[in-house]
CSV table of C-alpha atoms in Angstrom, one decimal:
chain,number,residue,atom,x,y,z
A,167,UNK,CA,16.4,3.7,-8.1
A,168,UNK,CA,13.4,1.4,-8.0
A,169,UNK,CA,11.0,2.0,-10.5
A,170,UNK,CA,7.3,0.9,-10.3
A,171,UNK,CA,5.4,2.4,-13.8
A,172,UNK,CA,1.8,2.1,-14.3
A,173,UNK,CA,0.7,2.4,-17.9
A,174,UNK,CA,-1.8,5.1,-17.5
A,175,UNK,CA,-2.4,8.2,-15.0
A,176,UNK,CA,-5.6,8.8,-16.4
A,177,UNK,CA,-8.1,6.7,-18.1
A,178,UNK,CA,-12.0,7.0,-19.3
A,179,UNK,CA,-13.8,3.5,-20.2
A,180,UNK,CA,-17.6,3.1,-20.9
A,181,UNK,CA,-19.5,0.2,-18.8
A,182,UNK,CA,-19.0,-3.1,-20.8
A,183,UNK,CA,-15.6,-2.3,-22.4
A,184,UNK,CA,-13.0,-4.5,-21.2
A,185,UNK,CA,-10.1,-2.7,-19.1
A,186,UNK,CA,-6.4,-3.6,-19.0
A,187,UNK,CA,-3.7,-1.9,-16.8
A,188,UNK,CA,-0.6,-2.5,-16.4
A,189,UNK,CA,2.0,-2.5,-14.0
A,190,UNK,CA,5.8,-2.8,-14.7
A,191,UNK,CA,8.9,-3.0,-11.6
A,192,UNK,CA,12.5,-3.3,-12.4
A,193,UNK,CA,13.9,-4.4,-9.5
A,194,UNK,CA,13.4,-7.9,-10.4
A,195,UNK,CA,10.9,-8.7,-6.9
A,196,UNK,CA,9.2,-11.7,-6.9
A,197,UNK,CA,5.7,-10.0,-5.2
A,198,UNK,CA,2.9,-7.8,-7.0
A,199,UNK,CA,-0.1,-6.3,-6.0
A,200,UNK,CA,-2.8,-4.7,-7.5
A,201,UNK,CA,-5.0,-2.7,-4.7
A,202,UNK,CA,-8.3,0.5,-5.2
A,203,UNK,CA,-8.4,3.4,-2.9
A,204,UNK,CA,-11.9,5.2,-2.7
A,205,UNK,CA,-12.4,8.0,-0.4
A,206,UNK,CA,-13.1,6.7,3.4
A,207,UNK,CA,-12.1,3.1,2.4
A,208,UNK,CA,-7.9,3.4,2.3
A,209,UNK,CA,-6.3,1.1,-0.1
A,210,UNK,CA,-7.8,-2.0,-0.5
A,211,UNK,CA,-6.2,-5.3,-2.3
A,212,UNK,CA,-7.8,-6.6,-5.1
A,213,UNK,CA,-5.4,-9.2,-5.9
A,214,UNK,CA,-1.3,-10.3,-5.8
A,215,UNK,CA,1.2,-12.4,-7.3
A,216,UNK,CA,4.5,-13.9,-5.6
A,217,UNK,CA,5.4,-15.7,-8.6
A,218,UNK,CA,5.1,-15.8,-12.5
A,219,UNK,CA,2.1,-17.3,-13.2
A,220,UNK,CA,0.7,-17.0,-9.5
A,221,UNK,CA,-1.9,-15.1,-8.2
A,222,UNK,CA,-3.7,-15.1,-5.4
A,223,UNK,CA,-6.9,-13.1,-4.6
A,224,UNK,CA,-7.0,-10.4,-2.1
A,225,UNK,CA,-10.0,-8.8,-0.1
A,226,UNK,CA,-12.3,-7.8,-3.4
A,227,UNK,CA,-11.6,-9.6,-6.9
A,228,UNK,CA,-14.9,-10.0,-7.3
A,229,UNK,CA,-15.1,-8.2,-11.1
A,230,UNK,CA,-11.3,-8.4,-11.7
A,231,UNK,CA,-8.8,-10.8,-13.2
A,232,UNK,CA,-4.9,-10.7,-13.7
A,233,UNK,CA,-2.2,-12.3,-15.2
A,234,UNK,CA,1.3,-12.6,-14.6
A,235,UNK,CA,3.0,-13.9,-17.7
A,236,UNK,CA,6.8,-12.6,-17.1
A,237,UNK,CA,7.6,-11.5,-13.5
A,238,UNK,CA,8.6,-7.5,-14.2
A,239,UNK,CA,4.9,-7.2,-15.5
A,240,UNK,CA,1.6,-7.9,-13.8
A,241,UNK,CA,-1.9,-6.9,-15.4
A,242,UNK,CA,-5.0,-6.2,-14.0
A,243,UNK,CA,-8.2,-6.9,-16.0
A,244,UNK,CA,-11.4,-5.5,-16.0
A,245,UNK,CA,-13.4,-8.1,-17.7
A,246,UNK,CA,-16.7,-5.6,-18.2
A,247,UNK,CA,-16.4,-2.1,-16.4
A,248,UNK,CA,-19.0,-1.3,-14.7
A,249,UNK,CA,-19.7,2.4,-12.9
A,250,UNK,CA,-18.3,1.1,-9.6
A,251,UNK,CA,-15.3,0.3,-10.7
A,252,UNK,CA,-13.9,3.7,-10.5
A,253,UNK,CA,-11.1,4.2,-8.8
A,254,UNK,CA,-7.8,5.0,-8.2
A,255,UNK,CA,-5.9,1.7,-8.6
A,256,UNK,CA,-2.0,1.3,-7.2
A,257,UNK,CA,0.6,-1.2,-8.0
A,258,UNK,CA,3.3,-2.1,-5.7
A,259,UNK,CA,6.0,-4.2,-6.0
A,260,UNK,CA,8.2,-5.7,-3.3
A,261,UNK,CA,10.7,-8.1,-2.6
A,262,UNK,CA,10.4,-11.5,-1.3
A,263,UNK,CA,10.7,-10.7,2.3
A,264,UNK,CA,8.1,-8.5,4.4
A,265,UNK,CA,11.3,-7.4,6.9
A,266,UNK,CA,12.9,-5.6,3.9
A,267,UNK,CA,12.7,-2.2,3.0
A,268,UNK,CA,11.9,-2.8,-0.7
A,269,UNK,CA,8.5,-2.4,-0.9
A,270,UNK,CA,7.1,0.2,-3.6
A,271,UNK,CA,4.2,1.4,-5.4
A,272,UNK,CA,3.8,2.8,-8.3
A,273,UNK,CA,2.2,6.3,-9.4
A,274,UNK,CA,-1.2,5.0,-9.5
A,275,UNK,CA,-4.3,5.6,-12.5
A,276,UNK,CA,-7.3,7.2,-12.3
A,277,UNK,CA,-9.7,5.4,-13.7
A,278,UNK,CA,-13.6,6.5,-14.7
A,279,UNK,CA,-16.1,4.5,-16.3
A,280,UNK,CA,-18.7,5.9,-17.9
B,254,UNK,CA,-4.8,-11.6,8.7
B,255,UNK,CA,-4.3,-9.1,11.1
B,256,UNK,CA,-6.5,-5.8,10.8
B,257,UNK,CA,-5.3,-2.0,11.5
B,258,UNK,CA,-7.3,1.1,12.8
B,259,UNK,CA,-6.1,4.1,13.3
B,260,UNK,CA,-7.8,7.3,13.5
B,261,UNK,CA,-9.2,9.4,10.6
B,262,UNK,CA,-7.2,12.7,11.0
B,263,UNK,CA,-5.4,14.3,13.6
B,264,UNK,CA,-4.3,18.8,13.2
B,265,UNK,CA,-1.3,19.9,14.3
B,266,UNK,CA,1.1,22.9,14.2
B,267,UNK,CA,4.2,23.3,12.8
B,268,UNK,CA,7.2,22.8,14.9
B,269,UNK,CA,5.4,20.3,17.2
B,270,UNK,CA,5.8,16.4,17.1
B,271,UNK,CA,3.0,14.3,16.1
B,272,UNK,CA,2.5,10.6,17.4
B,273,UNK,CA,0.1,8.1,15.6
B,274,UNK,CA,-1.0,5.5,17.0
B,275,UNK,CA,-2.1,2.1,15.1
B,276,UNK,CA,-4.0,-1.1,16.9
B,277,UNK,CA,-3.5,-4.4,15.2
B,278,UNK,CA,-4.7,-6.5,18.4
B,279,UNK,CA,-4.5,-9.9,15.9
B,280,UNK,CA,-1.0,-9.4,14.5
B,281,UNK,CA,0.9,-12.6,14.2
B,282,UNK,CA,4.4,-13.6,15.6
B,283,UNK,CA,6.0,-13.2,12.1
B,284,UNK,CA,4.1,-10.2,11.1
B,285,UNK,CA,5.7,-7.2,10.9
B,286,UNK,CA,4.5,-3.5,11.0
B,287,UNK,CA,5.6,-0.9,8.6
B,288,UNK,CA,4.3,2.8,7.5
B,289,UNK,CA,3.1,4.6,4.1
B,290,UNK,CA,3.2,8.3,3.8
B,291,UNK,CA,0.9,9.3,1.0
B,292,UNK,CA,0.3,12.3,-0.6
B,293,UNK,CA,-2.6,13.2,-3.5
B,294,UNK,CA,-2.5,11.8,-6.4
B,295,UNK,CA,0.7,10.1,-5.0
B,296,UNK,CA,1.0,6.3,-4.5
B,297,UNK,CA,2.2,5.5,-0.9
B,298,UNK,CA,5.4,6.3,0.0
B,299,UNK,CA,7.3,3.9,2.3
B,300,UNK,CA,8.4,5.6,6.0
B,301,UNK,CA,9.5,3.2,8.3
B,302,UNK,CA,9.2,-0.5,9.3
B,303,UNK,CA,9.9,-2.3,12.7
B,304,UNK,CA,8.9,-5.6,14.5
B,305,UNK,CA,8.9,-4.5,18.2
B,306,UNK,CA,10.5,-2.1,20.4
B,307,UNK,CA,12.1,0.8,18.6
B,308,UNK,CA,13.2,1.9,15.4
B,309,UNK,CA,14.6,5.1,13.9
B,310,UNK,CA,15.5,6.8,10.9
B,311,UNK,CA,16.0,10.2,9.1
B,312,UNK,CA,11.9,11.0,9.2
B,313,UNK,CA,10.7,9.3,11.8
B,314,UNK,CA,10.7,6.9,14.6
B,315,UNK,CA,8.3,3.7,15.8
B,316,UNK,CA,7.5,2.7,18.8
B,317,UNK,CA,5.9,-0.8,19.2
B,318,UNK,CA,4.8,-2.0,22.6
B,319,UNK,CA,6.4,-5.9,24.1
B,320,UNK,CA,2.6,-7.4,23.1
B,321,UNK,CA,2.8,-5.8,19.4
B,322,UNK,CA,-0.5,-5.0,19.9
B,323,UNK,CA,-0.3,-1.4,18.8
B,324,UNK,CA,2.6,1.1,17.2
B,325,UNK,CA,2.8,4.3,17.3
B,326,UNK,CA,4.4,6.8,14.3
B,327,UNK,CA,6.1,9.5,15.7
B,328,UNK,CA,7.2,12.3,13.2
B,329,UNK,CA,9.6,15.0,15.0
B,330,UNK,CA,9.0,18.6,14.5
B,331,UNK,CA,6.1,18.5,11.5
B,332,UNK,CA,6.7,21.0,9.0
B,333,UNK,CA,3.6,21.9,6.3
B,334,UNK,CA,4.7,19.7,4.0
B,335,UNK,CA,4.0,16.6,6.1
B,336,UNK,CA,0.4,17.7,5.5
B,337,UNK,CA,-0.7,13.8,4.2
B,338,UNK,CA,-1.9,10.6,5.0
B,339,UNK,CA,-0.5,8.2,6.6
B,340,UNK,CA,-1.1,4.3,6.6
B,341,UNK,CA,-0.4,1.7,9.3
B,342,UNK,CA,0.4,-1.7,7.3
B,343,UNK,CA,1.1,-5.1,9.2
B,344,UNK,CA,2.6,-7.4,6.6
B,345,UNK,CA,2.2,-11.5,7.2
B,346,UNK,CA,4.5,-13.6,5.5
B,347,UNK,CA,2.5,-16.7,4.0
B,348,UNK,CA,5.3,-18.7,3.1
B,349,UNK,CA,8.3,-18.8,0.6
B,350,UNK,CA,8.2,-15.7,-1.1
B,351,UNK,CA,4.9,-15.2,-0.7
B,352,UNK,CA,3.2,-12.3,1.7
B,353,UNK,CA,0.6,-10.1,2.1
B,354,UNK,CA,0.0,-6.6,3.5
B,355,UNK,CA,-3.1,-5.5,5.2
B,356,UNK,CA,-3.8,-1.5,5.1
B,357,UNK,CA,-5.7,0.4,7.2
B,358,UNK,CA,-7.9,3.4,6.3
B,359,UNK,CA,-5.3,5.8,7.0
B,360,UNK,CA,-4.7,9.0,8.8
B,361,UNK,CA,-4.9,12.0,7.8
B,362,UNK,CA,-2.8,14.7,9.4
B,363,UNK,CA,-3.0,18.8,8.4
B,364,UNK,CA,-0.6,20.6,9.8
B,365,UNK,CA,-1.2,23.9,10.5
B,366,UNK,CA,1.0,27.2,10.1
């Protein structure tokens, strides 16, 4: 069974701390994303990775890094929280074909800043 | 990349079956459409997935049009807990390895005793 684990459910930052969350897959895929879902808005992708060390950005990175140093993990940073920045934030993993069923997210965290 | 609307909610009442329909008029000829089913504090659950004409499976079926410009979810005989919401994705491969998927805002669906 596929297992997509987010280090956190919930989490409480103050503005200016610098936020890491983690994402971890087991199924050895090659693709990672990182989206935010706000009410009215859906999911939306912040950034993804197809590779170790790759990333490319998505529809809003603007106040978010990542890194991808071994391919089962992939981080998302929060340089300096700010108040808009919380969210629910998803990680979904998925293999290296979009006509496969393998693609899976993980529980998601709920993150406030203070 | 190609964009998705569908519409905000839809009610319906147990027993019936519900169709959703999804536009994507600028989906590309290597795109391909699938569907989330998401509950709270849930991340999105994979449904389905097809590229055109018809596809089936234990929870639901997709119908896609010959100009791909739309899909429609169809979900047989809704029971309460189907009460969620439901995301039309087209994903666009971008090379080796490499794709990306493109949500839309979702639908929410109630279904109703």
């Amino acid at each position: 069974d596929v297992k997509v684990t987010q280090s956190s459910r919930y989490l409480v930052k103050r503005t200016g701390e610098k936020v890491f969350l983690e994402c971890v897959q087991d199924m050895d895929h090659e693709n990672m994303f990182w989206y935010r879902q706000d009410p009215g808005l859906g999911l939306r992708l912040i950034y993804f990775s197809y590779d170790v060390k790759m990333k490319e950005k998505g529809d809003i990175p603007e106040g978010y890094s990542v890194s991808r140093e071994k391919k089962e993990r992939f981080s998302l940073i929060l340089e300096s929280a700010s108040t808009n920045q919380t969210s629910m934030y998803l990680c979904a993993s998925i293999a290296d074909r979009v006509d496969q069923e393998t693609q899976y997210f993980g529980p998601g965290t709920r993150l406030l800043v203070l | 990349l190609a964009k998705t609307t569908q519409p905000i909610s839809m009610d319906s009442y147990e027993g019936q079956e519900v169709n959703i329909t999804c536009s994507h008029n600028n989906i590309a000829t290597n795109d391909y459409i699938t569907w989330y089913q998401q509950f709270p504090s849930q991340g999105p659950r994979f449904i389905i997935q097809g590229y055109k004409t018809k596809v089936t499976n234990e929870v639901a079926s997709l119908f896609i049009p010959a100009d791909r410009k739309s899909s429609t979810l169809s979900l047989p005989r809704v029971s309460l807990s189907d009460t969620a919401v439901y995301y039309c994705l087209v994903g666009t491969q971008r090379g080796a390895g490499s794709y990306q998927l493109t949500f839309g805002k979702g639908t929410k669906l109630s279904v109703i005793p």
